[in-house]
Coordinates of C-alpha atoms in Angstrom, one line a residue:
M1168 CA -169.3 -180.9 -18.5
L1169 CA -167.1 -178.8 -20.1
P1170 CA -166.8 -175.4 -18.4
R1171 CA -168.2 -173.6 -21.6
E1172 CA -171.3 -175.6 -21.0
Q1173 CA -171.7 -175.0 -17.5
T1174 CA -171.7 -171.3 -18.4
E1175 CA -174.3 -172.0 -21.1
L1176 CA -176.7 -173.2 -18.4
F1177 CA -175.7 -171.4 -15.7
E1178 CA -177.3 -168.5 -17.5
K1179 CA -180.3 -170.6 -19.3
Q1180 CA -181.2 -171.1 -15.5
F1181 CA -180.9 -167.2 -14.1
L1182 CA -180.4 -164.6 -16.9
N1183 CA -183.2 -162.1 -17.3
E1184 CA -185.2 -163.0 -20.6
N1185 CA -184.3 -159.5 -21.8
A1186 CA -180.7 -161.3 -21.8
C1187 CA -178.9 -162.4 -24.8
L1188 CA -177.7 -166.2 -24.2
S1189 CA -174.9 -167.4 -25.3
V1190 CA -176.4 -169.9 -27.1
D1191 CA -178.2 -168.3 -28.8
S1192 CA -175.7 -165.8 -30.8
K1193 CA -175.7 -165.1 -34.5
G1194 CA -172.6 -166.4 -34.8
R1195 CA -169.0 -165.0 -36.9
K1196 CA -168.3 -164.4 -40.3
E1197 CA -165.9 -167.1 -39.7
P1198 CA -167.9 -170.4 -37.8
C1199 CA -164.6 -171.9 -35.3
E1200 CA -164.8 -174.7 -32.8
P1201 CA -166.1 -173.6 -30.3
C1202 CA -163.9 -173.1 -27.2
P1203 CA -164.2 -175.7 -24.2
L1204 CA -163.6 -173.1 -21.2
R1205 CA -165.2 -170.0 -22.5
T1206 CA -168.8 -169.0 -24.0
C1207 CA -168.7 -167.2 -27.3
F1208 CA -169.0 -163.8 -26.1
Q1209 CA -166.2 -164.0 -23.2
R1210 CA -164.3 -165.3 -26.5
D1211 CA -165.0 -162.0 -28.3
R1212 CA -163.9 -159.8 -24.4
D1213 CA -160.6 -162.0 -24.7
R1214 CA -160.0 -161.4 -28.7
I1215 CA -159.9 -157.6 -27.9
L1216 CA -158.7 -157.4 -24.3
H1217 CA -155.4 -159.1 -26.4
C1218 CA -155.4 -157.1 -29.2
N1219 CA -153.1 -154.4 -30.2
S1220 CA -155.5 -150.8 -30.9
F1221 CA -157.0 -151.6 -27.1
R1222 CA -152.8 -151.2 -25.8
R1223 CA -152.7 -148.7 -27.8
L1224 CA -155.9 -146.3 -25.8
K1225 CA -153.7 -145.9 -23.0
H1226 CA -152.2 -142.8 -25.1
K1227 CA -155.1 -141.8 -26.6
T1228 CA -156.9 -138.9 -25.0
Q1229 CA -159.8 -138.8 -23.3
V1230 CA -160.6 -134.8 -23.2
Y1231 CA -157.7 -132.5 -22.0
L1232 CA -154.7 -133.2 -24.2
S1233 CA -151.4 -133.8 -23.2
P1234 CA -152.5 -133.0 -19.9
A1235 CA -149.6 -132.3 -16.9
G1236 CA -150.1 -134.7 -14.5
D1237 CA -150.6 -138.2 -14.6
H1238 CA -154.1 -138.7 -13.1
Y1239 CA -156.3 -137.5 -16.1
R1240 CA -158.3 -139.9 -17.8
T1241 CA -157.1 -141.7 -21.5
R1242 CA -158.5 -143.3 -23.7
L1243 CA -158.3 -146.4 -22.2
T1244 CA -159.1 -145.7 -18.8
H1245 CA -162.3 -144.4 -19.8
T1246 CA -162.8 -147.3 -21.4
L1247 CA -162.4 -149.6 -18.5
E1248 CA -164.6 -146.9 -16.6
V1249 CA -167.5 -147.9 -19.2
S1250 CA -167.4 -151.7 -18.6
Q1251 CA -167.3 -151.3 -14.4
I1252 CA -170.6 -149.5 -14.8
A1253 CA -171.5 -151.6 -18.2
R1254 CA -171.4 -155.6 -16.2
T1255 CA -172.7 -153.0 -12.6
I1256 CA -176.1 -152.8 -14.4
S1257 CA -175.8 -156.2 -16.3
R1258 CA -174.9 -157.7 -13.3
A1259 CA -177.6 -155.9 -11.5
L1260 CA -179.9 -156.8 -14.0
R1261 CA -179.5 -160.3 -15.2
L1262 CA -178.5 -159.7 -18.6
N1263 CA -175.9 -161.4 -19.7
E1264 CA -172.7 -159.6 -18.3
D1265 CA -169.6 -161.7 -20.4
L1266 CA -171.7 -160.0 -23.9
T1267 CA -171.9 -156.5 -21.6
E1268 CA -168.0 -156.5 -21.1
A1269 CA -166.6 -157.0 -24.7
I1270 CA -168.8 -154.3 -25.7
A1271 CA -167.8 -151.8 -23.7
L1272 CA -164.1 -152.7 -24.5
G1273 CA -164.4 -152.3 -27.7
H1274 CA -166.6 -150.0 -27.4
D1275 CA -164.1 -146.7 -28.6
L1276 CA -161.2 -149.1 -30.7
G1277 CA -161.4 -146.7 -33.9
H1278 CA -160.8 -143.4 -31.7
T1279 CA -158.7 -141.2 -33.3
P1280 CA -155.4 -139.5 -31.3
F1281 CA -156.2 -136.3 -30.0
G1282 CA -159.7 -137.2 -28.5
H1283 CA -162.9 -135.9 -30.3
A1284 CA -161.0 -133.0 -32.0
G1285 CA -159.4 -135.5 -33.8
E1286 CA -162.1 -137.4 -34.6
R1287 CA -164.0 -133.5 -35.7
A1288 CA -160.8 -133.7 -38.1
L1289 CA -160.8 -136.6 -39.7
N1290 CA -165.0 -135.9 -40.5
E1291 CA -164.4 -132.4 -42.0
L1292 CA -161.4 -133.9 -44.1
S1293 CA -162.5 -137.3 -45.5
P1294 CA -165.7 -137.4 -48.4
D1295 CA -167.0 -140.1 -46.2
G1296 CA -166.6 -139.0 -43.0
F1297 CA -165.5 -140.2 -40.2
H1298 CA -167.0 -141.4 -36.7
H1299 CA -165.1 -143.9 -34.2
Y1300 CA -168.1 -145.6 -33.9
E1301 CA -167.3 -146.8 -37.4
Q1302 CA -164.1 -146.7 -37.3
S1303 CA -163.8 -149.1 -34.1
L1304 CA -165.8 -151.8 -36.4
R1305 CA -164.4 -151.7 -39.2
V1306 CA -160.5 -151.4 -36.3
V1307 CA -162.3 -155.4 -35.2
D1308 CA -163.9 -156.1 -38.6
I1309 CA -160.1 -156.0 -40.5
L1310 CA -157.7 -153.6 -39.3
E1311 CA -156.4 -156.0 -36.1
K1312 CA -154.7 -159.0 -36.8
D1313 CA -152.8 -158.0 -40.0
G1314 CA -155.9 -157.6 -42.0
K1315 CA -158.0 -160.6 -41.0
G1316 CA -160.0 -158.7 -38.2
L1317 CA -160.7 -160.2 -34.6
D1318 CA -164.1 -161.8 -36.5
L1319 CA -166.3 -160.7 -33.2
T1320 CA -169.7 -162.3 -32.2
E1321 CA -172.6 -160.9 -34.7
E1322 CA -173.8 -159.2 -31.4
V1323 CA -170.7 -157.5 -30.2
R1324 CA -170.3 -156.0 -33.2
D1325 CA -173.6 -154.8 -32.8
G1326 CA -173.4 -153.5 -29.4
I1327 CA -170.1 -151.4 -30.9
L1328 CA -171.7 -150.0 -34.2
K1329 CA -174.5 -147.8 -31.9
H1330 CA -173.4 -147.0 -28.9
T1331 CA -173.5 -143.6 -29.4
N1332 CA -176.4 -142.9 -31.8
M1333 CA -178.4 -146.2 -32.4
I1334 CA -180.8 -148.3 -30.2
A1335 CA -178.7 -151.5 -30.4
D1336 CA -180.2 -155.2 -31.1
T1337 CA -179.8 -156.0 -27.7
K1338 CA -180.1 -155.4 -24.5
E1339 CA -176.4 -155.6 -23.4
G1340 CA -175.8 -153.6 -26.6
Y1341 CA -178.0 -150.6 -24.9
V1342 CA -177.2 -151.2 -21.5
V1343 CA -173.3 -149.6 -22.8
R1344 CA -174.9 -146.6 -24.4
F1345 CA -175.6 -145.5 -21.4
A1346 CA -172.9 -147.3 -19.1
D1347 CA -170.3 -145.0 -22.1
V1348 CA -172.5 -141.0 -21.1
I1349 CA -172.0 -142.2 -17.6
A1350 CA -168.7 -142.6 -17.2
Y1351 CA -167.6 -139.8 -19.6
I1352 CA -169.9 -137.2 -17.9
N1353 CA -168.7 -137.9 -14.4
H1354 CA -164.9 -138.6 -14.9
D1355 CA -164.6 -135.4 -17.3
I1356 CA -166.2 -133.5 -14.1
D1357 CA -163.0 -134.9 -11.9
D1358 CA -160.8 -134.1 -14.7
S1359 CA -161.3 -130.8 -14.9
V1360 CA -161.6 -130.3 -11.2
R1361 CA -158.2 -131.4 -11.3
A1362 CA -157.6 -129.1 -14.3
G1363 CA -158.6 -126.1 -12.0
I1364 CA -161.4 -125.9 -15.0
M1365 CA -164.0 -125.8 -12.5
T1366 CA -164.9 -127.1 -8.8
E1367 CA -167.6 -129.2 -7.8
E1368 CA -169.8 -125.5 -6.6
D1369 CA -170.6 -125.0 -9.9
I1370 CA -172.5 -127.4 -10.5
P1371 CA -176.1 -125.7 -10.1
K1372 CA -177.3 -126.9 -6.9
N1373 CA -181.0 -128.6 -8.7
I1374 CA -178.6 -130.7 -10.5
T1375 CA -176.6 -131.9 -7.3
K1376 CA -180.2 -131.9 -5.6
V1377 CA -181.2 -135.0 -8.2
L1378 CA -177.4 -137.0 -8.5
G1379 CA -176.0 -135.9 -5.4
G1380 CA -172.5 -132.8 -4.8
S1381 CA -169.5 -135.7 -5.9
K1382 CA -168.8 -138.5 -8.9
S1383 CA -169.7 -142.0 -6.5
E1384 CA -173.3 -140.1 -5.5
R1385 CA -174.1 -139.2 -9.6
I1386 CA -172.8 -142.5 -10.8
T1387 CA -175.0 -144.1 -7.4
T1388 CA -178.2 -142.1 -8.7
L1389 CA -177.7 -142.9 -12.4
V1390 CA -177.3 -146.5 -12.2
T1391 CA -179.9 -147.0 -9.8
S1392 CA -182.6 -145.0 -11.8
L1393 CA -181.4 -146.9 -14.9
I1394 CA -182.0 -150.8 -13.2
K1395 CA -185.3 -149.5 -10.8
G1396 CA -186.4 -148.7 -14.7
G1397 CA -185.6 -153.0 -15.7
A1398 CA -184.5 -154.4 -18.2
E1399 CA -187.3 -154.0 -20.5
S1400 CA -187.3 -150.7 -20.5
L1401 CA -183.5 -149.6 -20.1
H1402 CA -185.0 -146.2 -19.2
M1403 CA -184.5 -143.4 -15.9
D1404 CA -186.8 -142.0 -14.1
D1405 CA -187.9 -138.4 -15.3
E1406 CA -185.7 -137.3 -12.1
V1407 CA -183.1 -138.3 -12.5
S1408 CA -182.5 -138.0 -16.7
D1409 CA -183.2 -133.9 -16.5
A1410 CA -181.7 -133.3 -14.3
Y1411 CA -178.7 -135.7 -16.6
T1412 CA -179.5 -133.3 -19.5
A1413 CA -179.3 -130.3 -17.0
L1414 CA -175.7 -131.6 -16.5
H1415 CA -175.0 -132.1 -19.4
R1416 CA -176.1 -129.1 -20.7
F1417 CA -173.7 -126.9 -17.8
M1418 CA -171.0 -129.3 -18.8
F1419 CA -170.7 -128.3 -22.6
D1420 CA -171.2 -124.8 -21.2
F1421 CA -168.6 -124.7 -18.5
V1422 CA -165.8 -126.8 -20.0
Y1423 CA -166.5 -128.7 -23.6
T1424 CA -166.1 -125.5 -24.9
N1425 CA -164.1 -123.4 -22.5
P1426 CA -161.5 -122.1 -24.8
K1427 CA -159.2 -122.6 -21.4
C1428 CA -160.0 -126.6 -21.6
K1429 CA -159.2 -126.3 -25.8
S1430 CA -156.7 -123.9 -26.5
E1431 CA -154.3 -126.8 -27.8
E1432 CA -157.1 -128.3 -30.1
V1433 CA -156.4 -125.7 -32.7
K1434 CA -153.0 -127.1 -32.9
A1435 CA -154.4 -131.2 -33.0
K1436 CA -156.7 -130.7 -36.0
D1437 CA -153.9 -129.1 -37.8
M1438 CA -152.1 -131.6 -37.0
I1439 CA -153.8 -133.9 -38.4
A1440 CA -155.2 -132.2 -41.5
K1441 CA -151.4 -131.9 -42.0
L1442 CA -150.9 -135.1 -41.9
Y1443 CA -153.9 -136.7 -43.7
D1444 CA -152.7 -133.4 -46.8
Y1445 CA -149.3 -134.6 -46.9
Y1446 CA -150.4 -138.5 -47.5
V1447 CA -152.7 -138.0 -49.8
H1448 CA -150.6 -136.3 -52.0
H1449 CA -147.4 -138.8 -51.1
I1450 CA -149.7 -142.2 -50.7
E1451 CA -146.5 -143.9 -51.1
K1452 CA -145.4 -143.0 -47.4
L1453 CA -147.8 -144.9 -46.2
P1454 CA -146.8 -148.4 -44.6
A1455 CA -146.9 -151.8 -47.2
F1456 CA -150.2 -152.3 -44.6
Y1457 CA -151.5 -149.4 -45.7
M1458 CA -151.0 -148.8 -49.4
N1459 CA -152.8 -152.4 -49.5
L1460 CA -155.7 -150.9 -48.0
A1461 CA -155.7 -148.0 -50.6
Y1462 CA -155.5 -150.3 -53.5
Q1463 CA -159.1 -152.6 -51.2
F1464 CA -160.7 -149.4 -50.4
G1465 CA -159.7 -146.3 -51.6
I1466 CA -156.7 -143.6 -50.7
D1467 CA -159.4 -141.4 -48.2
R1468 CA -160.2 -144.8 -45.7
A1469 CA -156.1 -145.8 -45.8
I1470 CA -155.0 -142.8 -44.6
C1471 CA -157.9 -142.2 -41.8
D1472 CA -157.2 -146.2 -40.4
Y1473 CA -153.6 -145.1 -41.0
I1474 CA -153.9 -141.7 -38.4
S1475 CA -156.8 -142.7 -36.3
G1476 CA -155.1 -146.3 -35.3
M1477 CA -151.5 -143.3 -34.1
T1478 CA -152.0 -143.2 -30.7
D1479 CA -151.2 -138.9 -29.9
G1480 CA -146.7 -139.8 -29.4
F1481 CA -147.3 -141.0 -32.0
A1482 CA -149.0 -138.6 -34.9
I1483 CA -147.1 -135.9 -33.4
E1484 CA -143.5 -138.1 -34.2
T1485 CA -144.7 -138.8 -36.9
F1486 CA -145.4 -134.7 -38.2
K1487 CA -142.3 -133.5 -36.7
N1488 CA -140.4 -135.7 -38.7
L1489 CA -142.6 -134.7 -42.3
F1490 CA -142.3 -131.1 -41.4
I1491 CA -140.1 -130.1 -38.8
P1492 CA -135.9 -129.9 -40.2
L1493 CA -133.7 -132.5 -38.6
G1494 CA -131.5 -128.8 -36.9
W1495 CA -134.6 -127.1 -35.2
T1496 CA -135.0 -130.0 -32.9
K1497 CA -131.6 -128.3 -30.9
Y1498 CA -133.3 -125.8 -30.1

């Protein structure tokens, strides 16, 4: 029996009845020979892990733009934390951990430079709007591998698309949605404490009484509550859910709209807007790959593809090259 077949047999024997089995996958748009070693979901995980868009996440903002320090989260470290939390939940519920991991690793591939500030900028500029979860699917379907895409299974594609505000078709996709919010609320607290925006003691006592007074305690409480709810329902108990909602409201008021935290966002949005406007009027300046996309999908979509794929540093360097006279850089 091949290693892949052994894993598929294990899934049938030991996974929860609500789990998505590898052998039951709806498959890919372009069928291919099964791998002797890996299931289809393990194969998807590896395709994501080795793609260019995944590597670029290490140079994309999570919350804080250009922070002074090496310990702030980037979009890549956020993705890894989501993957870890999601795998813990799936393993405890005996769901398909490989499917969960693939969705988690791919969920933010379409995110812009400068975090949600960049996303909001493109959403305001594009006539069709821009949402990172839709762009993540576009990355894996079209943009990766020089336009060939990664050809992922339908279950992974569905989980990537629906990780923000839709209900995924699989329980594994729904787990990633929970893991995403658990991860970002807690690492944003951690980064905000490091930045001097807040302290742990600023969090209201009615919240810490339920969730705990540290990142580890809060994650444990949230994950444990979700696991206790079971794979069928996948929900937290009311007390924990209410405390999480209160924590999110606190973070929105205390951090996410804090002028000190968001002081650079206006500059980032202006930079994105100027880049967008430049390429609208100078479409011929796009790289050849994106010129071809413009012919296929329209100018706006090609520009959004190009800008959203930039890292923070590449966007800044491109802006300098286009708008800053070379001699000025000496001063």
